[in-house]
Every structure is written in structure tokens, then in C-alpha cells.
CSV table of C-alpha atoms in Angstrom, one decimal:
chain,number,residue,atom,x,y,z
Z,1,MET,CA,-3.0,12.7,-3.2
Z,2,PHE,CA,-6.0,10.4,-3.5
Z,3,ASN,CA,-9.2,11.5,-2.0
Z,4,LYS,CA,-9.3,11.9,1.8
Z,5,GLU,CA,-11.9,9.2,2.3
Z,6,LEU,CA,-9.5,6.6,1.0
Z,7,TYR,CA,-6.8,7.5,3.6
Z,8,MET,CA,-9.5,7.6,6.3
Z,9,ARG,CA,-10.7,4.1,5.3
Z,10,ARG,CA,-7.2,2.7,5.3
Z,11,ARG,CA,-6.5,4.0,8.8
Z,12,ASP,CA,-9.8,2.6,10.1
Z,13,GLU,CA,-8.9,-0.8,8.6
Z,14,LEU,CA,-5.5,-0.6,10.2
Z,15,ARG,CA,-7.0,0.1,13.7
Z,16,LYS,CA,-9.3,-2.9,13.4
Z,17,LYS,CA,-6.4,-5.2,12.6
Z,18,VAL,CA,-4.1,-4.0,15.5
Z,19,LYS,CA,-6.9,-3.7,18.0
Z,20,THR,CA,-5.3,-2.0,21.1
Z,21,GLY,CA,-2.8,0.7,22.0
Z,22,VAL,CA,-1.5,3.5,19.8
Z,23,ILE,CA,0.2,3.4,16.4
Z,24,LEU,CA,3.2,5.6,15.8
Z,25,LEU,CA,4.0,6.3,12.2
Z,26,LEU,CA,7.1,8.4,11.4
Z,27,GLY,CA,7.5,10.2,8.1
Z,28,ASN,CA,10.9,10.9,6.7
Z,29,THR,CA,13.1,14.0,7.1
Z,30,ASP,CA,15.5,15.6,4.6
Z,31,SER,CA,18.8,13.7,4.4
Z,32,PRO,CA,21.9,15.7,3.7
Z,33,ALA,CA,24.1,14.5,0.8
Z,34,ASN,CA,27.2,16.3,2.0
Z,35,TYR,CA,26.2,19.3,4.0
Z,36,PRO,CA,22.8,20.2,5.7
Z,37,SER,CA,21.3,22.4,3.0
Z,38,ASN,CA,22.3,20.1,0.2
Z,39,ALA,CA,20.0,17.2,0.7
Z,40,TYR,CA,19.2,14.1,-1.4
Z,41,ARG,CA,15.9,14.3,-3.2
Z,42,PHE,CA,13.3,13.9,-0.6
Z,43,ARG,CA,11.4,10.6,-0.5
Z,44,GLN,CA,8.6,10.2,1.9
Z,45,ASP,CA,8.2,6.9,3.9
Z,46,SER,CA,5.9,4.6,1.9
Z,47,ASN,CA,3.9,3.6,4.9
Z,48,PHE,CA,3.3,7.2,5.7
Z,49,LEU,CA,2.3,7.9,2.1
Z,50,TYR,CA,-0.1,4.9,2.2
Z,51,PHE,CA,-2.0,6.0,5.3
Z,52,PHE,CA,-1.8,9.8,4.9
Z,53,GLY,CA,-0.6,10.8,1.4
Z,54,ILE,CA,1.4,13.7,2.7
Z,55,ASP,CA,4.6,14.1,0.8
Z,56,ARG,CA,6.5,16.6,3.0
Z,57,PRO,CA,9.4,16.1,5.4
Z,58,GLY,CA,9.1,16.3,9.2
Z,59,PHE,CA,5.7,14.7,9.8
Z,60,ALA,CA,4.7,12.1,12.3
Z,61,ALA,CA,1.3,10.6,13.3
Z,62,ILE,CA,-0.4,8.8,16.0
Z,63,LEU,CA,-3.5,6.6,15.5
Z,64,ASP,CA,-5.3,6.0,18.8
Z,65,ILE,CA,-7.0,2.6,18.4
Z,66,GLU,CA,-9.4,2.8,21.3
Z,67,SER,CA,-10.6,6.4,20.7
Z,68,GLY,CA,-10.5,6.1,16.9
Z,69,THR,CA,-8.7,9.5,16.5
Z,70,ASP,CA,-5.8,10.4,14.2
Z,71,CYS,CA,-3.3,13.1,15.1
Z,72,LEU,CA,-0.6,14.7,13.0
Z,73,TYR,CA,2.6,16.3,14.4
Z,74,ALA,CA,4.5,18.8,12.4
Z,75,ASP,CA,5.6,22.4,12.3
Z,76,ASP,CA,4.5,25.0,9.7
Z,77,ILE,CA,7.4,26.4,7.8
Z,78,SER,CA,8.8,29.8,8.9
Z,79,LEU,CA,9.2,33.0,7.0
Z,80,LYS,CA,12.9,32.2,6.8
Z,81,ASP,CA,12.0,29.0,5.0
Z,82,ILE,CA,9.5,30.7,2.7
Z,83,VAL,CA,12.3,32.9,1.3
Z,84,TRP,CA,13.9,29.7,-0.1
Z,85,THR,CA,10.8,27.5,-0.8
Z,86,GLY,CA,8.0,29.9,-1.5
Z,87,PRO,CA,4.6,29.6,0.3
Z,88,GLN,CA,3.7,26.1,1.3
Z,89,PRO,CA,0.4,24.5,2.6
Z,90,SER,CA,0.0,24.7,6.3
Z,91,VAL,CA,0.0,21.5,8.5
Z,92,LYS,CA,-3.8,22.0,9.0
Z,93,GLU,CA,-4.4,22.3,5.3
Z,94,LEU,CA,-2.4,19.1,4.5
Z,95,ALA,CA,-4.2,17.3,7.4
Z,96,GLU,CA,-7.6,18.3,5.9
Z,97,LEU,CA,-6.6,16.7,2.6
Z,98,SER,CA,-5.8,13.5,4.5
Z,99,GLY,CA,-9.0,13.6,6.6
Z,100,VAL,CA,-7.2,14.3,9.9
Z,101,LYS,CA,-8.9,16.8,12.2
Z,102,LYS,CA,-6.3,17.1,15.0
Z,103,THR,CA,-2.8,18.6,14.5
Z,104,PHE,CA,-0.1,19.5,16.9
Z,105,LYS,CA,3.4,20.9,16.9
Z,106,LYS,CA,6.2,18.4,16.5
Z,107,GLU,CA,7.5,19.0,20.0
Z,108,GLU,CA,4.2,17.7,21.5
Z,109,LEU,CA,4.7,14.2,20.1
Z,110,TYR,CA,7.0,13.3,23.0
Z,111,SER,CA,4.5,14.2,25.7
Z,112,THR,CA,1.7,12.4,23.9
Z,113,LEU,CA,3.7,9.2,23.8
Z,114,SER,CA,5.0,9.6,27.4
Z,115,ILE,CA,1.3,9.8,28.6
Z,116,ALA,CA,0.5,6.6,26.6
Z,117,ILE,CA,3.4,4.7,28.1
Z,118,ARG,CA,2.7,5.9,31.7
Z,119,ASN,CA,-0.9,4.6,31.2
Z,120,GLY,CA,0.5,1.2,30.2
Z,121,ARG,CA,-0.6,1.4,26.6
Z,122,LYS,CA,1.3,-0.4,23.9
Z,123,VAL,CA,3.0,1.8,21.3
Z,124,HIS,CA,3.2,0.1,18.0
Z,125,PHE,CA,5.8,1.2,15.5
Z,126,LEU,CA,7.4,-0.2,12.3
Z,127,PRO,CA,11.1,-1.1,12.0
Z,128,PRO,CA,13.0,2.0,11.0
Z,129,TYR,CA,15.4,1.9,8.0
Z,130,ARG,CA,16.9,5.4,8.3
Z,131,GLU,CA,19.3,6.4,11.0
Z,132,ALA,CA,17.4,9.7,11.6
Z,133,ASN,CA,14.2,7.8,12.6
Z,134,ILE,CA,16.2,5.3,14.7
Z,135,LEU,CA,17.5,8.3,16.7
Z,136,ARG,CA,13.9,9.8,16.8
Z,137,LEU,CA,12.5,6.6,18.2
Z,138,ARG,CA,15.3,6.4,20.8
Z,139,ALA,CA,14.4,10.0,21.9
Z,140,LEU,CA,10.7,9.4,21.9
Z,141,LEU,CA,10.5,6.0,23.5
Z,142,GLY,CA,13.7,5.6,25.4
Z,143,ILE,CA,14.8,2.4,23.7
Z,144,LYS,CA,18.5,1.9,23.0
Z,145,THR,CA,19.3,2.1,19.3
Z,146,ASP,CA,20.5,-1.5,19.0
Z,147,HIS,CA,17.3,-2.8,20.5
Z,148,ILE,CA,14.8,-0.8,18.5
Z,149,ALA,CA,14.3,-3.3,15.7
Z,150,SER,CA,13.4,-6.0,18.3
Z,151,TYR,CA,10.7,-3.7,19.7
Z,152,ALA,CA,9.0,-3.1,16.4
Z,153,SER,CA,5.4,-4.4,16.4
Z,154,ALA,CA,4.9,-7.7,14.6
Z,155,ASP,CA,1.1,-7.1,14.9
Z,156,LEU,CA,1.5,-3.7,13.1
Z,157,ILE,CA,3.8,-5.1,10.5
Z,158,ARG,CA,1.4,-7.9,9.6
Z,159,ALA,CA,-1.5,-5.5,9.5
Z,160,VAL,CA,0.3,-3.1,7.2
Z,161,VAL,CA,1.4,-5.9,4.9
Z,162,SER,CA,-2.1,-7.3,4.7
Z,163,LEU,CA,-3.5,-3.9,3.6
Z,164,ARG,CA,-0.7,-2.7,1.3
Z,165,GLU,CA,-0.1,-5.9,-0.6
Z,166,ILE,CA,-3.6,-6.0,-2.1
Z,167,LYS,CA,-3.7,-3.1,-4.6
Z,168,GLY,CA,-6.8,-1.0,-5.2
Z,169,GLN,CA,-7.8,0.2,-8.6
Z,170,GLU,CA,-6.5,3.7,-7.9
Z,171,GLU,CA,-3.1,2.1,-7.1
Z,172,ILE,CA,-3.1,-0.1,-10.2
Z,173,ALA,CA,-3.7,3.0,-12.3
Z,174,GLN,CA,-0.7,4.6,-10.8
Z,175,ILE,CA,1.5,1.5,-11.4
Z,176,GLU,CA,0.2,1.4,-15.0
Z,177,ASN,CA,1.4,5.0,-15.4
Z,178,ALA,CA,4.8,4.0,-14.1
Z,179,CYS,CA,4.9,1.1,-16.5
Z,180,GLU,CA,4.2,3.5,-19.4
Z,181,THR,CA,7.2,5.6,-18.4
Z,182,GLY,CA,9.2,2.4,-18.1
Z,183,TYR,CA,8.2,1.5,-21.7
Z,184,GLU,CA,9.5,4.9,-22.9
Z,185,MET,CA,12.8,4.4,-20.9
Z,186,HIS,CA,13.6,1.0,-22.3
Z,187,THR,CA,12.6,1.7,-25.9
Z,188,ALA,CA,14.6,4.9,-25.8
Z,189,ALA,CA,17.6,2.9,-24.7
Z,190,MET,CA,17.2,0.5,-27.6
Z,191,ARG,CA,17.1,3.4,-30.0
Z,192,LEU,CA,20.2,5.0,-28.5
Z,193,CYS,CA,22.2,1.8,-28.2
Z,194,ARG,CA,25.1,1.5,-30.7
Z,195,PRO,CA,28.8,0.7,-30.6
Z,196,GLY,CA,30.9,3.7,-29.4
Z,197,ARG,CA,28.4,5.1,-27.0
Z,198,THR,CA,28.9,4.7,-23.2
Z,199,GLU,CA,26.7,3.0,-20.7
Z,200,ARG,CA,26.6,6.4,-18.9
Z,201,GLU,CA,25.0,8.1,-21.9
Z,202,ILE,CA,22.2,5.5,-21.9
Z,203,ALA,CA,21.7,5.7,-18.1
Z,204,GLY,CA,21.5,9.5,-18.1
Z,205,HIS,CA,19.0,9.5,-20.9
Z,206,ILE,CA,16.6,7.0,-19.5
Z,207,GLU,CA,16.8,8.6,-16.0
Z,208,GLY,CA,16.0,11.9,-17.6
Z,209,ILE,CA,12.8,10.4,-19.0
Z,210,ALA,CA,11.8,9.1,-15.6
Z,211,LEU,CA,12.3,12.5,-14.0
Z,212,SER,CA,10.4,14.3,-16.8
Z,213,LYS,CA,7.4,12.0,-16.3
Z,214,GLY,CA,7.2,11.8,-12.5
Z,215,SER,CA,9.5,11.5,-9.4
Z,216,GLY,CA,12.4,9.9,-11.3
Z,217,VAL,CA,13.7,6.4,-11.2
Z,218,SER,CA,12.3,3.8,-8.8
Z,219,PHE,CA,15.8,2.6,-8.0
Z,220,GLN,CA,19.3,3.2,-9.3
Z,221,SER,CA,19.3,2.0,-12.9
Z,222,ILE,CA,21.4,-1.0,-13.9
Z,223,VAL,CA,22.9,-0.3,-17.4
Z,224,THR,CA,25.7,-2.7,-18.1
Z,225,GLN,CA,27.5,-5.0,-20.6
Z,226,HIS,CA,28.4,-7.1,-17.6
Z,227,GLY,CA,25.0,-8.5,-17.0
Z,228,GLU,CA,26.5,-11.3,-15.0
Z,229,ILE,CA,27.0,-8.8,-12.1
Z,230,LEU,CA,23.4,-8.7,-10.8
Z,231,HIS,CA,23.5,-5.1,-9.3
Z,232,ASN,CA,26.1,-3.5,-11.5
Z,233,HIS,CA,25.9,0.3,-11.0
Z,234,SER,CA,29.1,1.2,-12.9
Z,235,TYR,CA,28.5,3.0,-16.1
Z,236,ASN,CA,32.1,3.4,-17.2
Z,237,ASN,CA,32.2,1.1,-20.3
Z,238,LYS,CA,32.1,2.0,-23.9
Z,239,LEU,CA,29.5,0.0,-25.8
Z,240,ARG,CA,31.1,-2.7,-28.0
Z,241,SER,CA,29.7,-4.6,-31.0
Z,242,GLY,CA,29.0,-8.3,-30.2
Z,243,LYS,CA,28.2,-7.5,-26.5
Z,244,LEU,CA,24.8,-7.6,-24.8
Z,245,LEU,CA,23.5,-4.6,-22.9
Z,246,LEU,CA,21.4,-5.4,-19.8
Z,247,ILE,CA,19.1,-2.6,-18.5
Z,248,ASP,CA,17.2,-3.0,-15.3
Z,249,ALA,CA,15.3,0.2,-14.7
Z,250,GLY,CA,12.0,1.6,-13.6
Z,251,ALA,CA,10.1,4.8,-12.9
Z,252,GLU,CA,8.2,6.4,-10.0
Z,253,THR,CA,5.0,8.4,-10.6
Z,254,ASP,CA,4.6,11.8,-8.8
Z,255,MET,CA,2.6,9.8,-6.3
Z,256,ASN,CA,5.6,7.4,-5.9
Z,257,TYR,CA,4.2,4.2,-7.4
Z,258,CYS,CA,6.8,2.2,-9.2
Z,259,SER,CA,7.6,0.1,-12.3
Z,260,ASP,CA,10.5,-2.3,-12.8
Z,261,PHE,CA,11.5,-3.7,-16.2
Z,262,THR,CA,14.6,-5.5,-17.5
Z,263,ARG,CA,15.6,-6.0,-21.1
Z,264,THR,CA,18.8,-7.4,-22.6
Z,265,PHE,CA,19.7,-6.7,-26.2
Z,266,PRO,CA,22.7,-6.7,-28.5
Z,267,VAL,CA,24.7,-3.5,-28.8
Z,268,ASN,CA,24.8,-3.8,-32.6
Z,269,GLY,CA,21.2,-4.7,-32.9
Z,270,ARG,CA,21.7,-8.4,-33.9
Z,271,PHE,CA,22.0,-11.4,-31.7
Z,272,THR,CA,24.7,-13.9,-32.3
Z,273,GLU,CA,23.5,-17.5,-32.6
Z,274,LEU,CA,24.7,-18.4,-29.1
Z,275,GLN,CA,23.1,-15.2,-27.6
Z,276,ARG,CA,19.8,-16.0,-29.4
Z,277,GLU,CA,19.8,-19.6,-27.9
Z,278,VAL,CA,20.4,-18.4,-24.4
Z,279,TYR,CA,18.0,-15.5,-24.7
Z,280,ASN,CA,15.2,-17.7,-25.9
Z,281,ILE,CA,15.6,-20.0,-22.9
Z,282,VAL,CA,15.1,-17.0,-20.6
Z,283,LEU,CA,12.2,-15.7,-22.6
Z,284,THR,CA,10.5,-19.1,-22.5
Z,285,ALA,CA,10.9,-19.1,-18.7
Z,286,ASN,CA,9.4,-15.7,-18.5
Z,287,ASP,CA,6.4,-16.7,-20.6
Z,288,THR,CA,6.0,-20.0,-18.7
Z,289,ALA,CA,5.9,-18.0,-15.4
Z,290,PHE,CA,3.2,-15.7,-16.7
Z,291,ARG,CA,1.1,-18.6,-17.8
Z,292,SER,CA,1.5,-20.2,-14.4
Z,293,ILE,CA,0.6,-17.2,-12.2
Z,294,ARG,CA,-2.9,-17.2,-10.6
Z,295,SER,CA,-4.5,-16.7,-7.3
Z,296,GLY,CA,-4.2,-19.6,-4.9
Z,297,ILE,CA,-0.8,-21.0,-5.9
Z,298,THR,CA,2.5,-20.1,-4.3
Z,299,PHE,CA,5.0,-17.9,-6.0
Z,300,ARG,CA,7.6,-20.5,-5.1
Z,301,SER,CA,5.9,-23.0,-7.3
Z,302,VAL,CA,6.1,-20.4,-10.2
Z,303,HIS,CA,9.8,-19.9,-9.5
Z,304,LEU,CA,10.4,-23.6,-9.7
Z,305,GLU,CA,8.4,-23.9,-13.0
Z,306,ALA,CA,10.7,-21.2,-14.4
Z,307,ALA,CA,13.8,-23.0,-13.0
Z,308,LYS,CA,12.7,-26.2,-14.8
Z,309,ILE,CA,12.6,-24.3,-18.1
Z,310,LEU,CA,16.1,-22.9,-17.5
Z,311,CYS,CA,17.4,-26.4,-16.8
Z,312,GLU,CA,15.8,-27.9,-19.9
Z,313,GLY,CA,17.2,-25.2,-22.1
Z,314,LEU,CA,20.7,-25.4,-20.6
Z,315,LYS,CA,20.6,-29.2,-21.1
Z,316,GLU,CA,19.8,-28.7,-24.7
Z,317,LEU,CA,22.9,-26.5,-25.0
Z,318,GLY,CA,24.9,-29.3,-23.5
Z,319,VAL,CA,25.9,-27.4,-20.4
Z,320,LEU,CA,23.7,-29.6,-18.1
Z,321,ASN,CA,22.9,-33.3,-18.2
Z,322,GLY,CA,20.6,-35.7,-16.4
Z,323,SER,CA,17.1,-35.5,-15.1
Z,324,VAL,CA,15.6,-32.0,-15.2
Z,325,GLU,CA,13.5,-32.8,-12.1
Z,326,ASP,CA,16.6,-33.9,-10.2
Z,327,MET,CA,18.4,-30.8,-11.3
Z,328,VAL,CA,15.6,-28.5,-9.9
Z,329,GLU,CA,15.4,-30.5,-6.7
Z,330,ASN,CA,19.2,-30.2,-6.2
Z,331,GLY,CA,19.2,-26.5,-7.0
Z,332,VAL,CA,21.5,-26.8,-10.1
Z,333,TYR,CA,19.8,-23.7,-11.7
Z,334,GLY,CA,21.2,-21.6,-8.8
Z,335,LEU,CA,24.6,-21.5,-10.6
Z,336,PHE,CA,22.9,-19.7,-13.5
Z,337,MET,CA,20.1,-17.8,-11.6
Z,338,PRO,CA,21.2,-17.1,-8.1
Z,339,HIS,CA,18.3,-14.8,-7.4
Z,340,GLY,CA,14.5,-15.3,-7.0
Z,341,LEU,CA,12.0,-15.0,-9.8
Z,342,GLY,CA,10.5,-11.8,-8.6
Z,343,HIS,CA,9.1,-9.6,-5.8
Z,344,GLN,CA,6.1,-7.5,-4.9
Z,345,MET,CA,5.9,-4.0,-6.2
Z,346,GLY,CA,3.9,-0.9,-5.4
Z,347,LEU,CA,4.9,2.2,-3.5
Z,348,ASP,CA,8.3,0.5,-3.2
Z,349,VAL,CA,10.0,-1.2,-6.1
Z,350,HIS,CA,10.7,-4.1,-3.6
Z,351,ASP,CA,7.4,-3.4,-1.9
Z,352,MET,CA,7.4,-3.2,1.9
Z,353,GLU,CA,10.9,-4.7,2.1
Z,354,ASP,CA,11.6,-2.4,5.0
Z,355,LEU,CA,9.1,-4.4,7.0
Z,356,GLY,CA,11.0,-7.7,6.5
Z,357,GLU,CA,10.7,-10.4,3.8
Z,358,GLU,CA,9.6,-12.9,6.5
Z,359,TYR,CA,6.4,-10.9,6.6
Z,360,VAL,CA,6.1,-9.7,3.0
Z,361,GLY,CA,7.2,-12.7,1.0
Z,362,TYR,CA,6.8,-15.5,3.6
Z,363,ASN,CA,4.5,-16.4,6.5
Z,364,GLU,CA,3.8,-19.2,8.9
Z,365,GLN,CA,2.8,-21.5,6.1
Z,366,THR,CA,5.8,-20.7,3.9
Z,367,GLU,CA,9.3,-21.0,5.2
Z,368,ARG,CA,12.4,-19.8,3.4
Z,369,SER,CA,14.6,-22.4,1.8
Z,370,GLY,CA,18.2,-22.8,2.7
Z,371,MET,CA,19.2,-23.8,-0.8
Z,372,PHE,CA,21.5,-21.5,-2.8
Z,373,GLY,CA,19.4,-19.5,-5.3
Z,374,LEU,CA,16.0,-20.6,-4.0
Z,375,GLY,CA,16.9,-19.1,-0.6
Z,376,SER,CA,17.1,-15.7,-2.4
Z,377,LEU,CA,13.5,-15.8,-3.5
Z,378,ARG,CA,12.0,-12.6,-2.0
Z,379,MET,CA,8.4,-13.7,-2.5
Z,380,ALA,CA,7.4,-17.3,-2.0
Z,381,LYS,CA,3.9,-17.4,-0.3
Z,382,LYS,CA,0.5,-18.0,-1.9
Z,383,LEU,CA,-0.6,-15.5,-4.4
Z,384,LYS,CA,-3.8,-13.5,-4.0
Z,385,ALA,CA,-5.8,-11.4,-6.4
Z,386,GLY,CA,-4.5,-7.8,-6.1
Z,387,HIS,CA,-0.8,-8.8,-5.7
Z,388,VAL,CA,1.5,-6.9,-8.0
Z,389,ILE,CA,4.7,-8.8,-8.7
Z,390,THR,CA,7.7,-8.8,-11.0
Z,391,VAL,CA,8.7,-11.8,-13.1
Z,392,GLU,CA,12.4,-11.7,-13.9
Z,393,PRO,CA,14.1,-15.0,-14.8
Z,394,GLY,CA,17.7,-14.8,-16.0
Z,395,ILE,CA,20.7,-16.8,-17.0
Z,396,TYR,CA,24.2,-15.5,-15.9
Z,397,PHE,CA,27.6,-16.9,-16.4
Z,398,ILE,CA,29.5,-15.7,-13.3
Z,399,PRO,CA,33.2,-16.7,-13.6
Z,400,ASP,CA,33.9,-16.6,-9.8
Z,401,LEU,CA,30.8,-18.6,-9.0
Z,402,ILE,CA,31.5,-21.2,-11.7
Z,403,ALA,CA,35.1,-21.5,-10.4
Z,404,LYS,CA,33.8,-22.1,-6.8
Z,405,TRP,CA,31.3,-24.7,-7.8
Z,406,LYS,CA,33.8,-26.4,-10.1
Z,407,SER,CA,36.6,-26.6,-7.4
Z,408,GLY,CA,34.1,-27.9,-4.9
Z,409,ARG,CA,32.5,-30.3,-7.4
Z,410,ILE,CA,29.1,-28.9,-6.5
Z,411,ASN,CA,26.5,-30.7,-8.6
Z,412,ALA,CA,29.3,-32.1,-10.7
Z,413,ASN,CA,27.1,-35.0,-11.9
Z,414,PHE,CA,24.8,-32.5,-13.6
Z,415,ILE,CA,27.1,-29.8,-14.9
Z,416,ASP,CA,29.6,-30.1,-17.8
Z,417,TYR,CA,32.2,-27.6,-16.5
Z,418,SER,CA,34.3,-28.0,-19.6
Z,419,ARG,CA,31.5,-26.8,-21.9
Z,420,LEU,CA,31.0,-23.8,-19.6
Z,421,GLU,CA,34.4,-22.5,-20.7
Z,422,LYS,CA,33.0,-21.0,-23.9
Z,423,PHE,CA,30.5,-18.9,-21.8
Z,424,LYS,CA,33.1,-17.3,-19.5
Z,425,ASP,CA,32.8,-13.9,-21.3
Z,426,PHE,CA,29.2,-14.2,-22.2
Z,427,GLY,CA,27.7,-12.0,-19.4
Z,428,GLY,CA,24.1,-12.4,-18.4
Z,429,ILE,CA,20.5,-12.1,-19.7
Z,430,ARG,CA,17.5,-11.1,-17.7
Z,431,ILE,CA,13.9,-10.4,-18.9
Z,432,GLU,CA,11.6,-8.7,-16.5
Z,433,ASP,CA,7.9,-7.7,-16.7
Z,434,ASN,CA,5.3,-6.6,-14.1
Z,435,ALA,CA,2.0,-8.3,-13.4
Z,436,ILE,CA,-1.2,-8.0,-11.5
Z,437,VAL,CA,-2.6,-11.2,-10.1
Z,438,THR,CA,-6.3,-11.7,-10.8
Z,439,ASP,CA,-8.7,-14.5,-9.6
Z,440,LYS,CA,-7.9,-16.9,-12.4
Z,441,GLU,CA,-4.7,-15.7,-14.0
Z,442,CYS,CA,-2.5,-12.6,-14.2
Z,443,ARG,CA,-2.3,-9.6,-16.4
Z,444,MET,CA,0.8,-8.0,-17.7
Z,445,LEU,CA,1.0,-4.3,-16.7
Z,446,GLY,CA,1.5,-1.5,-19.2
Z,447,LYS,CA,-0.4,-0.7,-22.4
Z,448,LYS,CA,2.4,-2.1,-24.6
Z,449,ARG,CA,5.0,-4.6,-23.8
Z,450,VAL,CA,8.6,-3.5,-24.2
Z,451,PRO,CA,9.9,-5.5,-27.2
Z,452,ALA,CA,10.8,-8.9,-25.8
Z,453,THR,CA,11.3,-11.5,-28.5
Z,454,VAL,CA,14.5,-11.7,-30.6
Z,455,GLU,CA,12.5,-10.8,-33.7
Z,456,GLU,CA,10.8,-7.8,-32.0
Z,457,ILE,CA,14.1,-6.5,-30.6
Z,458,GLU,CA,16.0,-6.8,-33.8
Z,459,GLU,CA,13.2,-5.2,-35.9
Z,460,PHE,CA,12.9,-2.3,-33.4
Z,461,MET,CA,16.6,-1.7,-33.3
Z,462,ALA,CA,17.0,-1.9,-37.1
Z,463,ALA,CA,14.5,1.0,-37.4
Z,464,ARG,CA,16.7,3.3,-35.1
């Protein structure tokens, strides 16, 4: 945990932004994997972590805005539990570490909320993403489960986003630690990669590094020779010479702050000429995005700058033709990069995505595009100093998507579909790094950058 004064200050700032009523924050509970006592690894709700820092199941909290008091609701573990878990800090001890003076048994939460509702007070809560908390909210507030999302407090969501998206120095230090672990994971993968091994061996090794350094991976690792499948979680293939291996993986610290890197490299350690050409287009887009990022401009404009580089490069390869500006305006690049350039990152790898992208990546001044590709951009709004974002351009040759566009003659005046035939087994390339936005520019996170240029990758892999 951070010091209790930080959590107290965060809660005070939250109260000032919401102004009236009570705020209900639910922590997470254990989630059974296949029977009650065999649970998935516990992961506390990130909003609960941000305002209280307590990383234990079964907690809830109420922030009373008018009185300025904070209350925690949880039960101490029983002797029966201690047999299995060993002694644990009491609820009061954990509350003290978080700067909370009032604690109550879990069963008292219902009566507290009932009194607030009878007195006509607004109960603010965040949209739940776990079934267990949806059922808890139904029991606590009497709202039908299929209506709960519509009753979530927009005022509370906006307040939480405004606080969490600007990272303090203590948070940046945690993210830097996660990036250091990410560096170890990706360089270990490059050292281990060789024909004959399996994707699963690589995945298991890098996830072991993440667990040995903190709380494990920040999301399910993508380790695949089929990089054209954006979220490929199958690890069943044997590594083959001449193929590219795409790894999208990150780590969580023991305080649950995240990193998220992607590297694509040749299984045998040497790029073919065609792989080198496509790779360098993506790398140039990555570098261009980093040079473009600064406080005061929209991330959508950075996305479009990267898209321009992708179109220019593919035009030089003979795949595209015509005006690059027209290609970007018509969304031609969406065939090759159907996702956005990046997203916010912090306590979540897709930071605050549970609160809704319309609040996190968009606002009243920035509407989501309906265009294929651009519409998938998770973060489009104006950048501010303190934003932590990922930058992850890519080029993918997705056979089914190409066939659909070809049959529908989508952007046919820009795309030479006959030349795309030689790329049907190419796969995909993505290069992802993490950045903190500053007043005038941005800074790449991590003490050392994972090898990124063709020359750096080939030299590193040659020394395996």
C-alpha cells in the first residue's frame, strides 16, 4: 500500500467532485474456478485499490459526502479460516493503513444504505463488471439486475476518471517497475525463440517471470505465429523457421500497476526482405507517434499520423495507390490495422475500461467515429500531462477481412488486391511501447527499451 494520507486525499478529492449523497464502492470477492474452494487468483477491483489500497476479498465502502466520513464494511476471518490461511490483519488494522476510522460488519451495509435511501439521498455506484457484484447491488439497492448498469452514476464515473487518469509520481514508479518486468519477459522470449520449440513454452516462461516479479501477467499473453489474429490465445503451434512470432504481454506489480508491450520477431532470428520492409513501416509509425504525442493534442490526431505512415509504406510496397491523404480520410488503413493506436494504462492494462470508453477515451468534445478501424480507437480525446498510454501500431494481413473487402470492392480504387495475394500467409506485425505524457512531449517508460529495430533484434537474437 501507499501511505494512508494519499488514500485519504484521493477520497477527499472524490467527494468534492461528486458533491452530494453517498458513494458506494464494492471490492471484489473470490471467484470459483470450478468449485468454491478452488478460486481464480484474487484480483481486487482497481477503483477500490485506488481509493483504499486494501487487497483482500469481501470489502465494501461508503463515502458520505456531506459528513466527510468514510466507512469500511467487512468481516474478520474466523479461526476456521486461519487454519487454512494463517493469521491475517484485522479489518480495523487494514482500515487504519487506509486512513479509515469507522468499520462495520459486512451485514450492516444493507441497513446503512436503506437509511440513506429512505432519507432521499442519492447512492452513487460504478457500473459492475462481475456477476457477484451485480447480485450484491440488486440485494443492497433493490434494482433489477438488467437495470443496474443504467443506474450507475455518471457523476461518479466522470469524477473517478478525472482522478485516476492523471498519474502521480508514486504510480509512475510502479508502472516503471512493471515495465522493467516487461523488458525481462520480452527479451527472455527472444532468447528462447528458435525453430522446434512451441508457443506454449515461450508463454509459460514469460508468465513465470511476471509471477516471480509481482502479481503475474497484466492480461492473458498473446504468443503466436498467427499475428494476424489480434487476440490469439492459442499456444498450440510449433515454432517454424521463416515465420514471425508476435508477443503481446505485460506484467502487474504486487500493487497491481501494469505494463503492456508487443514485439514481433523472426523465429530463426533473421528477417526476410519482405518481413523487414513491412516491419520498418510499423516501426516508423511507432516512432512517428511518439514524436507527435504531447499535452494539448488529441490522441485521435496521433492515431491518424500513424495511419498516414502505414499508408505511405504500403503504397511504396505497391499494395496501395493514390493520395495518402485520401486513403486516410477513407479509412483504407483499417484493412491492415483494424484497431486503435493505443489506450490508457495504469491499475488496469486497459485503464478504467470497466467505466466505459465513452468516459475514459471520449468526452463531450470528442465523439467516436463510425469508420471501420478508427471506430475501434479506445482513446481519442485530448492528451494531458500525466496520461499513461500505449502506442501500438500494426500491419496485419487478415485473409477473411481481405476477402470481404475484395468481394465488396471496398476502397477498390486504392487497393491492389492482386498484389495482396503474396501476403496471404504473412501474418501480422505489431510494435507496442508505453509512454507518460508530459507538458511538451512524452517519455517512453522503462529504463531500457525492448530491442525494436531490425538490427537490434537480429543482433540480440544472434547472441542467444
